[in-house]
XYZ file of C-alpha atoms in Angstrom:
697
model
C -71.982 81.472 76.611
C -72.694 81.679 72.907
C -69.813 80.879 70.621
C -70.635 83.878 68.457
C -69.527 86.145 71.281
C -65.928 85.123 70.620
C -65.560 86.622 67.185
C -62.085 87.391 65.891
C -61.031 90.787 67.202
C -58.051 93.052 66.735
C -56.626 94.498 69.927
C -53.927 96.862 71.073
C -50.744 95.271 72.310
C -47.324 96.261 73.556
C -44.263 95.546 71.428
C -40.873 95.065 73.047
C -37.477 94.278 71.561
C -35.109 91.606 72.844
C -32.501 94.140 73.974
C -35.048 96.125 75.949
C -36.334 92.940 77.506
C -32.907 91.713 78.627
C -31.724 95.090 79.871
C -34.968 95.935 81.631
C -35.475 99.180 79.703
C -38.873 100.704 79.137
C -39.817 101.125 75.491
C -42.632 103.000 73.864
C -45.804 100.915 73.613
C -47.044 100.210 70.111
C -50.670 100.105 69.024
C -51.536 98.173 65.921
C -55.068 98.173 64.551
C -56.257 99.158 68.030
C -59.944 99.514 68.948
C -59.099 101.335 72.145
C -57.127 104.541 72.513
C -55.760 103.424 75.872
C -52.074 102.653 75.843
C -50.769 99.853 78.018
C -47.724 100.736 80.087
C -44.643 98.578 79.941
C -43.181 97.613 83.271
C -39.430 97.971 83.530
C -37.855 94.571 84.067
C -34.877 94.218 86.369
C -33.358 90.771 85.961
C -30.335 89.568 87.864
C -27.576 88.878 85.351
C -29.309 90.774 82.562
C -26.300 93.016 82.234
C -24.271 90.069 80.919
C -22.966 90.885 77.447
C -22.195 88.643 74.502
C -18.848 90.356 74.040
C -15.752 89.530 76.040
C -15.319 91.197 79.395
C -11.747 92.122 80.342
C -10.741 92.787 83.937
C -7.484 93.771 85.561
C -5.397 90.702 86.191
C -4.926 89.557 89.750
C -1.972 87.311 90.441
C -0.987 87.053 86.785
C 1.704 88.654 84.681
C 2.476 92.308 85.306
C 1.151 95.024 83.007
C -1.436 92.778 81.425
C -5.172 92.370 81.777
C -6.861 89.048 82.320
C -9.346 87.718 79.811
C -12.510 86.803 81.677
C -14.757 84.055 80.439
C -17.890 85.031 78.541
C -20.892 82.778 79.138
C -23.454 83.053 76.340
C -25.824 80.791 78.219
C -25.860 83.207 81.172
C -26.925 85.990 78.793
C -29.593 83.744 77.357
C -30.807 82.792 80.834
C -31.285 86.481 81.590
C -33.632 86.730 78.614
C -35.453 83.572 79.731
C -35.904 85.066 83.206
C -37.216 88.325 81.745
C -39.720 86.448 79.588
C -40.923 84.448 82.586
C -41.280 87.617 84.639
C -43.348 89.229 81.903
C -45.477 86.071 81.616
C -46.388 86.473 85.297
C -47.291 90.151 84.854
C -50.858 89.404 83.827
C -51.121 90.686 80.244
C -54.587 89.884 78.974
C -55.285 87.675 75.987
C -56.993 90.654 74.342
C -53.902 92.889 74.820
C -50.815 90.684 74.900
C -47.197 91.710 75.122
C -45.343 90.960 71.871
C -41.557 90.618 72.034
C -39.891 90.803 68.638
C -36.822 88.635 68.079
C -36.620 87.523 71.728
C -33.043 86.206 71.596
C -31.687 88.855 69.258
C -30.719 86.493 66.430
C -33.949 85.465 64.673
C -35.498 88.721 63.416
C -38.591 87.277 61.716
C -39.873 85.756 64.953
C -41.605 87.013 68.077
C -43.391 85.739 71.178
C -46.839 86.709 72.426
C -47.163 86.861 76.225
C -50.530 86.758 77.983
C -52.421 85.085 80.802
C -55.749 83.243 81.009
C -57.893 82.648 84.087
C -57.909 78.907 83.492
C -55.327 76.597 81.955
C -56.063 76.692 78.266
C -54.344 75.873 75.011
C -55.054 77.084 71.524
C -53.911 77.629 67.971
C -51.849 80.220 66.133
C -52.106 81.193 62.483
C -49.423 83.394 60.946
C -51.112 84.696 57.853
C -49.438 84.351 54.486
C -49.894 86.639 51.517
C -52.119 83.886 50.179
C -54.093 81.370 52.198
C -51.987 78.404 51.157
C -48.954 80.077 52.739
C -50.573 80.472 56.159
C -48.441 78.940 58.905
C -50.448 77.051 61.526
C -49.453 75.818 64.960
C -50.720 75.074 68.423
C -49.780 76.063 71.958
C -50.156 74.001 75.110
C -52.640 74.497 77.928
C -51.365 76.891 80.625
C -52.430 79.998 82.529
C -49.300 82.028 81.721
C -48.420 81.825 78.037
C -45.274 82.554 76.018
C -46.348 81.658 72.478
C -43.641 81.659 69.780
C -44.541 83.371 66.513
C -42.711 82.124 63.409
C -43.036 83.248 59.815
C -43.269 87.049 59.959
C -42.616 88.796 56.669
C -39.407 90.777 56.318
C -39.880 94.534 56.768
C -43.648 94.166 56.461
C -46.721 93.828 58.634
C -47.942 90.289 59.222
C -51.350 89.341 60.582
C -51.259 86.771 63.390
C -54.399 85.115 64.773
C -54.406 83.540 68.244
C -57.398 81.372 69.151
C -58.034 79.767 72.530
C -59.613 76.349 72.892
C -62.836 77.968 74.104
C -63.142 79.814 70.782
C -61.987 83.268 71.844
C -59.737 84.817 69.205
C -57.559 87.900 68.795
C -55.779 89.245 65.735
C -52.407 90.965 65.976
C -50.585 92.898 63.282
C -46.829 92.705 63.773
C -44.296 94.738 61.807
C -40.638 93.709 61.548
C -37.666 95.847 60.671
C -36.294 95.203 57.196
C -33.285 92.922 56.830
C -31.153 93.317 53.723
C -31.966 90.245 51.641
C -30.880 91.712 48.309
C -28.166 89.055 48.090
C -30.792 86.552 47.013
C -33.064 86.836 44.014
C -35.643 84.149 44.789
C -38.155 82.878 42.272
C -40.762 80.155 42.816
C -42.469 78.144 40.100
C -45.443 75.967 41.051
C -46.034 73.261 38.450
C -48.544 71.073 40.305
C -50.295 72.686 43.265
C -52.358 69.570 43.971
C -49.246 67.479 44.564
C -47.485 70.130 46.661
C -47.674 69.893 50.475
C -48.377 73.451 51.648
C -48.048 72.451 55.316
C -44.269 72.400 54.838
C -41.689 74.953 53.752
C -38.126 74.825 52.486
C -35.168 75.548 54.759
C -32.118 76.507 52.737
C -28.506 76.464 53.920
C -26.795 79.364 52.160
C -23.065 79.685 51.669
C -21.794 82.574 53.738
C -23.643 81.495 56.871
C -27.364 82.216 56.495
C -30.330 79.904 56.985
C -33.621 80.816 55.308
C -37.103 79.348 55.383
C -38.910 80.076 52.114
C -42.589 79.519 51.330
C -44.197 78.354 48.096
C -44.398 81.928 46.790
C -40.654 82.440 47.210
C -41.032 84.727 50.257
C -38.541 84.511 53.121
C -40.393 83.614 56.333
C -37.433 82.962 58.654
C -33.864 84.267 58.699
C -30.933 83.188 60.864
C -27.207 83.909 60.461
C -25.637 83.188 63.855
C -24.297 79.650 63.248
C -22.702 77.593 60.495
C -24.830 76.220 57.677
C -23.035 73.124 56.388
C -25.108 70.134 57.399
C -28.131 71.422 59.329
C -30.649 68.778 60.402
C -33.927 68.671 62.279
C -33.620 66.472 65.364
C -36.158 63.940 66.600
C -37.291 66.427 69.276
C -38.118 69.017 66.594
C -35.172 71.314 67.312
C -32.577 72.154 64.696
C -28.868 71.406 64.967
C -26.220 73.356 63.083
C -22.439 73.750 63.123
C -21.157 76.168 65.758
C -20.139 79.616 64.569
C -16.412 79.453 65.329
C -13.993 78.101 62.709
C -11.020 76.271 64.208
C -9.220 75.681 60.900
C -9.633 76.282 57.183
C -12.843 77.924 56.077
C -15.495 75.537 57.404
C -14.019 73.300 60.112
C -16.249 74.382 62.994
C -15.677 73.923 66.719
C -18.741 71.708 67.148
C -22.545 71.621 66.962
C -25.389 73.656 68.484
C -28.958 72.548 69.195
C -31.424 75.446 68.874
C -35.005 76.339 67.969
C -36.549 78.738 65.482
C -36.795 81.442 68.147
C -33.000 81.421 68.279
C -32.644 79.855 71.725
C -29.622 77.574 72.192
C -30.194 74.417 74.236
C -26.905 72.553 73.906
C -23.528 73.249 72.366
C -21.097 70.401 71.758
C -17.375 71.138 71.478
C -15.585 68.412 69.509
C -11.840 67.627 69.266
C -11.004 68.016 65.576
C -14.180 70.015 65.041
C -17.127 69.373 62.712
C -17.539 69.730 58.966
C -20.176 68.979 56.336
C -22.529 66.635 58.161
C -23.715 64.715 61.205
C -26.436 62.159 61.908
C -28.596 61.677 64.980
C -28.549 58.003 65.988
C -31.504 56.083 67.410
C -29.906 56.195 70.884
C -29.756 59.985 70.658
C -26.008 60.162 70.142
C -24.466 62.193 67.339
C -22.340 60.698 64.570
C -20.155 63.546 63.324
C -17.906 64.111 60.310
C -14.725 65.458 61.879
C -10.982 65.858 61.375
C -8.058 64.231 63.132
C -7.893 65.749 66.647
C -4.552 67.446 65.915
C -5.830 68.654 62.483
C -2.889 66.962 60.769
C -5.375 65.467 58.302
C -8.880 66.642 57.505
C -12.253 65.258 56.450
C -11.199 61.660 57.123
C -12.269 61.209 60.755
C -15.661 60.286 62.235
C -16.659 60.442 65.908
C -19.710 59.491 67.936
C -20.647 62.028 70.631
C -22.578 61.064 73.749
C -25.675 63.272 73.660
C -25.800 63.763 77.429
C -22.118 64.272 78.261
C -20.542 65.520 75.024
C -17.786 62.911 75.332
C -16.360 61.076 72.332
C -17.482 57.457 72.788
C -16.386 56.073 69.399
C -13.994 57.286 66.726
C -12.821 56.146 63.337
C -9.752 57.211 61.400
C -10.422 56.357 57.746
C -6.683 56.177 57.106
C -6.740 52.969 59.148
C -9.392 51.568 56.785
C -8.036 52.685 53.402
C -4.441 53.600 54.155
C -2.992 57.031 53.576
C -2.835 56.716 49.786
C -3.972 58.454 46.620
C -5.928 55.395 45.485
C -8.964 56.258 43.377
C -8.118 59.966 43.416
C -10.863 62.066 41.829
C -10.200 64.673 39.151
C -12.302 67.011 41.300
C -9.130 67.569 43.334
C -7.747 69.588 40.419
C -10.507 72.210 40.673
C -11.521 72.040 44.348
C -8.638 74.078 45.745
C -8.375 71.685 48.705
C -5.388 71.123 50.962
C -3.031 68.256 50.172
C -4.027 66.619 53.456
C -7.656 66.367 52.256
C -7.305 63.071 50.395
C -10.765 61.733 51.250
C -13.062 64.769 51.586
C -15.901 63.028 53.382
C -18.939 65.280 52.881
C -21.784 63.213 54.353
C -22.674 60.341 56.664
C -25.387 57.726 56.798
C -25.702 54.959 59.388
C -27.569 51.771 58.426
C -28.399 50.515 61.905
C -29.937 47.233 60.735
C -26.653 46.157 59.143
C -24.321 48.206 61.397
C -22.951 49.915 58.302
C -21.538 53.434 58.230
C -21.678 54.995 54.766
C -19.456 57.959 53.982
C -19.345 60.055 50.827
C -15.697 60.405 49.784
C -15.746 63.127 47.109
C -12.026 62.935 46.451
C -12.354 59.198 45.757
C -15.600 59.360 43.703
C -16.863 56.707 46.106
C -19.364 55.728 48.769
C -17.381 53.737 51.319
C -19.171 51.362 53.699
C -17.534 50.496 57.022
C -18.629 47.875 59.532
C -19.058 50.324 62.400
C -18.495 48.016 65.364
C -15.602 46.106 63.832
C -14.109 49.130 62.052
C -13.504 47.117 58.901
C -14.144 47.831 55.237
C -17.442 46.352 54.001
C -17.578 47.534 50.370
C -16.914 50.460 48.038
C -19.527 51.801 45.620
C -17.932 53.776 42.819
C -15.735 53.675 39.743
C -12.979 51.130 40.590
C -10.526 52.811 38.210
C -7.329 53.938 39.924
C -7.681 51.816 43.073
C -4.513 49.774 43.491
C -4.263 48.821 47.166
C -7.885 47.702 47.737
C -8.829 44.230 46.527
C -11.250 44.256 43.588
C -13.677 42.034 45.536
C -14.792 45.107 47.519
C -16.143 46.794 44.368
C -19.460 46.312 42.526
C -20.019 45.301 38.914
C -22.638 47.388 37.054
C -25.642 45.623 35.489
C -28.683 46.841 33.561
C -29.200 49.530 30.956
C -28.288 53.202 31.187
C -25.771 52.770 34.007
C -23.356 55.589 34.856
C -20.894 55.946 37.692
C -21.024 59.074 39.829
C -18.193 61.567 40.377
C -17.387 64.019 43.197
C -20.725 63.171 44.835
C -22.509 64.648 47.875
C -25.070 63.624 50.527
C -25.406 59.866 50.526
C -28.608 58.515 52.102
C -30.360 55.163 52.166
C -34.035 54.707 51.302
C -36.318 52.471 53.352
C -35.868 49.596 50.900
C -32.056 49.750 51.134
C -31.460 51.606 47.866
C -28.619 54.135 47.984
C -29.320 57.705 46.905
C -26.843 60.525 46.333
C -26.194 63.708 44.407
C -23.801 63.047 41.531
C -22.045 66.375 40.978
C -20.549 64.904 37.824
C -17.237 66.729 38.112
C -14.810 65.721 35.326
C -16.191 62.137 35.101
C -12.627 60.794 35.101
C -9.990 60.074 37.709
C -7.253 62.515 38.641
C -4.567 60.749 36.592
C -6.748 61.287 33.502
C -7.674 64.890 34.284
C -6.692 66.178 30.839
C -9.592 64.151 29.418
C -12.193 65.495 31.837
C -15.690 66.252 30.603
C -16.083 70.016 30.338
C -17.808 72.910 28.628
C -21.351 72.345 27.414
C -21.090 68.614 28.155
C -21.137 68.920 31.944
C -24.190 67.824 33.924
C -25.188 66.755 37.441
C -27.772 64.241 38.672
C -29.702 62.946 41.616
C -29.275 59.191 41.293
C -30.430 56.008 43.055
C -28.558 52.703 42.973
C -29.637 49.200 44.031
C -26.808 47.001 45.255
C -26.576 43.229 45.714
C -23.849 42.521 48.288
C -24.001 38.754 47.715
C -23.246 38.965 44.001
C -21.517 42.375 44.277
C -23.568 43.940 41.481
C -25.086 47.418 41.211
C -27.990 48.686 39.122
C -29.000 52.290 38.452
C -32.767 52.614 38.962
C -33.389 56.388 38.926
C -31.801 59.624 37.803
C -32.843 63.266 37.480
C -30.861 66.252 36.247
C -28.961 64.955 33.264
C -31.752 66.191 31.016
C -31.372 69.692 32.518
C -27.886 69.964 31.043
C -25.173 72.496 31.867
C -27.612 75.140 33.172
C -28.422 72.797 36.087
C -24.822 71.660 36.603
C -23.590 71.903 40.195
C -19.890 71.129 40.579
C -19.835 71.112 44.380
C -22.057 71.163 47.507
C -25.718 70.120 46.728
C -27.778 67.101 47.784
C -30.948 65.040 47.582
C -33.287 63.817 50.317
C -36.411 61.676 50.406
C -39.499 63.181 52.029
C -41.129 59.819 52.787
C -38.333 57.246 52.707
C -38.975 56.290 49.088
C -38.029 57.569 45.657
C -41.586 58.837 45.168
C -41.083 62.152 46.998
C -37.700 63.854 46.611
C -36.166 67.246 47.338
C -33.103 67.929 45.178
C -30.685 70.820 45.654
C -28.363 71.705 42.784
C -26.716 74.477 44.731
C -23.684 75.810 42.894
C -24.259 76.596 39.251
C -21.848 79.337 38.120
C -22.302 81.101 34.818
C -19.947 83.422 32.977
C -21.676 85.564 30.385
C -18.314 86.479 28.882
C -17.365 82.831 28.323
C -20.977 81.629 27.930
C -20.124 78.688 30.172
C -21.430 76.933 33.308
C -18.341 74.752 33.789
C -16.807 76.151 36.984
C -15.646 74.528 40.209
C -15.056 75.743 43.777
C -11.879 77.642 42.923
C -14.097 80.191 41.132
C -16.765 80.610 43.818
C -15.330 83.815 45.311
C -14.368 85.379 42.002
C -16.327 88.241 40.446
C -18.026 88.178 37.084
C -20.169 85.083 37.646
C -23.861 84.561 38.285
C -24.485 81.930 40.951
C -27.750 79.995 40.809
C -29.245 77.302 43.017
C -32.042 75.078 41.741
C -34.189 73.508 44.469
C -36.577 70.960 42.970
C -39.478 69.013 44.474
C -40.272 65.764 42.629
C -43.363 63.635 43.220
C -43.484 60.271 41.451
C -40.517 61.350 39.362
C -42.172 64.530 38.082
C -41.053 68.076 38.873
C -43.907 69.817 40.726
C -42.117 72.837 42.232
C -38.846 74.691 41.756
C -37.150 77.434 43.738
C -34.272 79.279 42.106
C -31.940 81.438 44.172
C -29.532 83.577 42.181
C -27.106 86.421 42.674
C -23.621 87.664 41.906
C -21.917 86.365 45.063
C -21.166 82.982 46.609
C -23.910 83.683 49.169
C -26.453 82.662 46.537
C -25.027 79.156 46.575
C -27.113 76.681 48.554
C -25.342 73.926 50.447
C -28.409 71.734 50.995
C -32.088 72.075 51.895
C -34.615 70.605 54.308
C -38.386 70.370 54.099
C -40.100 70.974 57.433
C -43.216 72.096 59.209
C -42.509 75.438 60.869
C -44.495 74.485 63.967
C -43.182 70.987 64.628
C -45.040 69.000 67.259
C -43.078 68.869 70.516
C -40.655 71.628 69.534
C -42.160 74.289 71.811
C -39.920 77.129 72.965
C -38.821 76.192 76.505
C -37.759 79.246 78.499
C -37.278 77.122 81.630
C -34.450 75.041 80.180
C -30.928 76.356 80.757
C -28.513 75.948 77.878
C -25.394 73.906 78.490
C -21.968 73.491 76.902
C -20.773 69.889 76.642
C -17.453 68.347 75.614
C -14.215 70.126 74.811
C -11.930 70.837 71.885
C -9.195 68.756 73.492
C -5.601 69.801 73.988
C -4.417 71.790 71.001
C -1.201 70.543 69.453
C 1.854 72.744 69.881
C 4.299 73.399 67.044
C 8.053 73.876 66.748
C 8.767 77.362 65.336
C 11.211 77.658 62.456
C 13.430 79.928 64.576
C 13.784 80.350 68.317
C 11.404 82.985 69.680
C 13.065 85.828 71.561
C 11.258 87.868 74.231
C 14.032 90.431 74.735
C 12.927 93.010 72.167
C 9.187 92.593 71.940
C 6.846 95.206 70.510
C 3.387 96.276 71.599
C 0.635 94.877 69.415
C -1.057 97.666 67.436
C -4.695 98.558 68.051
C -7.442 96.726 66.229
C -6.866 93.205 67.506
C -9.580 91.242 69.294
C -9.022 88.690 72.061
C -11.843 86.778 73.734
C -12.476 83.770 75.907
C -15.357 81.368 76.421
C -15.574 78.011 78.163
C -13.935 76.080 75.327
C -11.241 78.368 73.966
C -9.344 81.635 73.793
C -9.571 83.259 70.374
C -7.866 86.144 68.627
C -8.232 87.927 65.328
C -6.692 90.900 63.586
C -4.686 91.936 60.557
C -1.457 93.629 59.584
C 0.236 94.897 56.442
C 3.781 94.014 55.452
C 6.122 94.548 52.521
C 6.962 90.836 52.583
C 5.536 88.946 49.603
C 2.811 86.448 50.435
C 4.876 83.431 49.393
C 7.784 84.594 51.584
C 5.722 85.365 54.681
C 6.924 83.590 57.810
C 4.539 81.372 59.759
C 2.564 83.092 62.480
C 2.421 81.848 66.068
C 0.354 82.272 69.195
C 2.690 81.996 72.177
C 1.681 81.466 75.806
C 4.360 82.199 78.390
C 4.431 81.302 82.077
C 7.843 82.180 83.493
C 10.350 80.039 81.632
C 7.677 77.762 80.162
C 6.302 78.550 76.708
C 3.665 76.934 74.503
C 3.661 77.720 70.783
C 0.615 77.242 68.524
C 0.082 77.911 64.843
C -1.969 80.848 63.566
C -4.082 80.904 60.423
C -2.884 83.624 58.023
C -4.855 84.650 54.941
C -3.007 86.947 52.548
C -4.057 89.548 49.996
C -1.344 91.148 47.839
C -1.595 94.793 46.852
C 0.868 97.138 45.135
C 4.117 96.251 46.911
C 2.420 95.214 50.159
C 0.657 92.193 51.597
C -2.336 92.411 53.903
C -2.529 89.464 56.283
C -5.724 88.491 58.125
C -4.895 86.447 61.224
C -6.966 84.082 63.355
C -5.968 81.790 66.193
C -7.262 79.839 69.164
C -6.183 77.599 72.001
C -8.245 75.410 74.323
C -7.761 75.325 78.112
C -7.018 71.576 78.057
C -3.503 70.978 79.379
C -3.062 74.585 80.499
C -4.949 74.467 83.787
C -3.565 75.957 86.958
C -1.292 78.638 85.492
C -1.488 82.237 84.315
C -0.160 82.693 80.792
C 0.970 85.890 79.070
C -0.174 86.041 75.445
C 2.303 86.898 72.677
C 2.022 86.817 68.900
C 4.785 86.234 66.378
C 3.924 87.928 63.078
C 6.253 88.234 60.104
C 9.159 87.311 62.379
C 8.404 89.980 65.012
C 7.324 89.112 68.583
C 4.459 91.234 69.930
C 3.085 91.621 73.443
C -0.693 91.376 73.293
C -1.214 93.062 76.656
C -3.449 90.198 77.783
C -3.096 87.169 79.999
C -5.279 84.146 80.569
C -5.660 81.826 83.523
C -7.459 78.494 83.348
């Protein structure tokens, strides 16, 4: 048959939403640029388990405490499996290639995506082109040979109509026009400046990790082509299989200590979730054996950001762990002046914000912001190898572990982020440049118009213990490019010739005409927050994204550069998601005063209790006349007859005129509580409350 017969055509197609798909509800068919007036009918889908909800189900307790209801476990993977089953059922329904079924946002969490469902008489693959507003911003991918097809569509424009071209291997082609509902993206004012289009790789786009919990993929024109806000954003990486991995959504302590990690794809499907004792923060690295090296906290959360664990990829078990206090001691040696403006807890003496494993030399590199140092540990032996950084203020570590600078133009780094190693062994990092002195000398910190940040590369000689600075970028940009915290730099090819630099936290006060602000100001009003995301080729700036706004959500933690359609990263609706690992047994606490259950009160409305496979969680708030600094500790109490278990609650206070509003969060894992039914009580501001719920593990 002549190839010319298969010209590109626009056809009618049915559009379905994720909720309608999962619930089996019929929706109105949509025609877009249709040649035919016939409307395809949508078959109602009835899928076993599709009624599963993402919210907690509560049932009457059986065999537990009287006058309470039992928290039943919510299984997010069961809900996801219902969507998978519905997609597979639709794929077998025989939609033609000319009139496919399009499901917008199939998993309900990735609104600028869709899937096209159709069948072909013979097994056949093809290509997909998601049209950009200009040709260079087209997104191209392929789909595998099959007879029943579920083709993921990535890169739809927000609140607009996007043209999508599907082409089979035999040359037949169809054009779809897909319209998405508008998401509010007014938080981010995004500008793109192309300085050298010939050097820019248009086959890739920039994934940004925004403070506040949103991931964006942005094209070379500054348009958002993917949006996701269902997981954490500190330390997202693309795995060797093409999937992404991000911190889990639940915070077990502080503001960013997450319960673990989640492997997912751009469609929003979760494949694996890893629960980790001590949680996850800042960063992880995928090892060559597939395992995950994770920046964590001590399992009982008695110290933070000083613990590293290796997680078995298949089981979720901790197979190796390192307590940095055993390497450095629990001291204030080398304390950074960044501590004065970070607002960190006293127990955060190290503040490890990134990891890098040098497999050839069995060296684990960690970025200790609160020491102004990159610390190398012999991973197998768990011994100190060397310390790269200003040796000032270190008293308990022998000077032989430190490097001596050589060469011209050398500067030490301060309060750094994201250490990596280039293919030739050079060490690269983002020098935030905070203070440029140690904590004991904080009154002499660099400030005002003199602040600056850099991406910097060092070459070390471990035989002679010397260090040479061989590259820097950012100092020449001055205070307007200064980024006191977060931020990072990555190589796109393993060398210094192709770099992506993220200066993610520039704050500016027009009143003070200053850019010199640290993390303690990030939630305050009256500041403009700007991220600079720079692409350098051969040391020259060829492209810059700027993201600005008046909230902390305009701050960018780090960025990735990726191909939207990564080879091998096909949406797999046949794979069932799985939860691996556990949070471990949560440490109990001794309350300041004995808890009495004789005169308890009913907990007011407005509190939320839920349960999944790894934990029971609660959240709510109350208002008291007690001043914030006089507020008693809050407790979660589990009671089984005469046995009680007491756990700490996280309380965040806001003082108003004569009152204090207290936001409360808490959790407990099932580890160590199996085999009993426990009544749930809360102790708030010295008063014991009955929650009305029970839990049985």
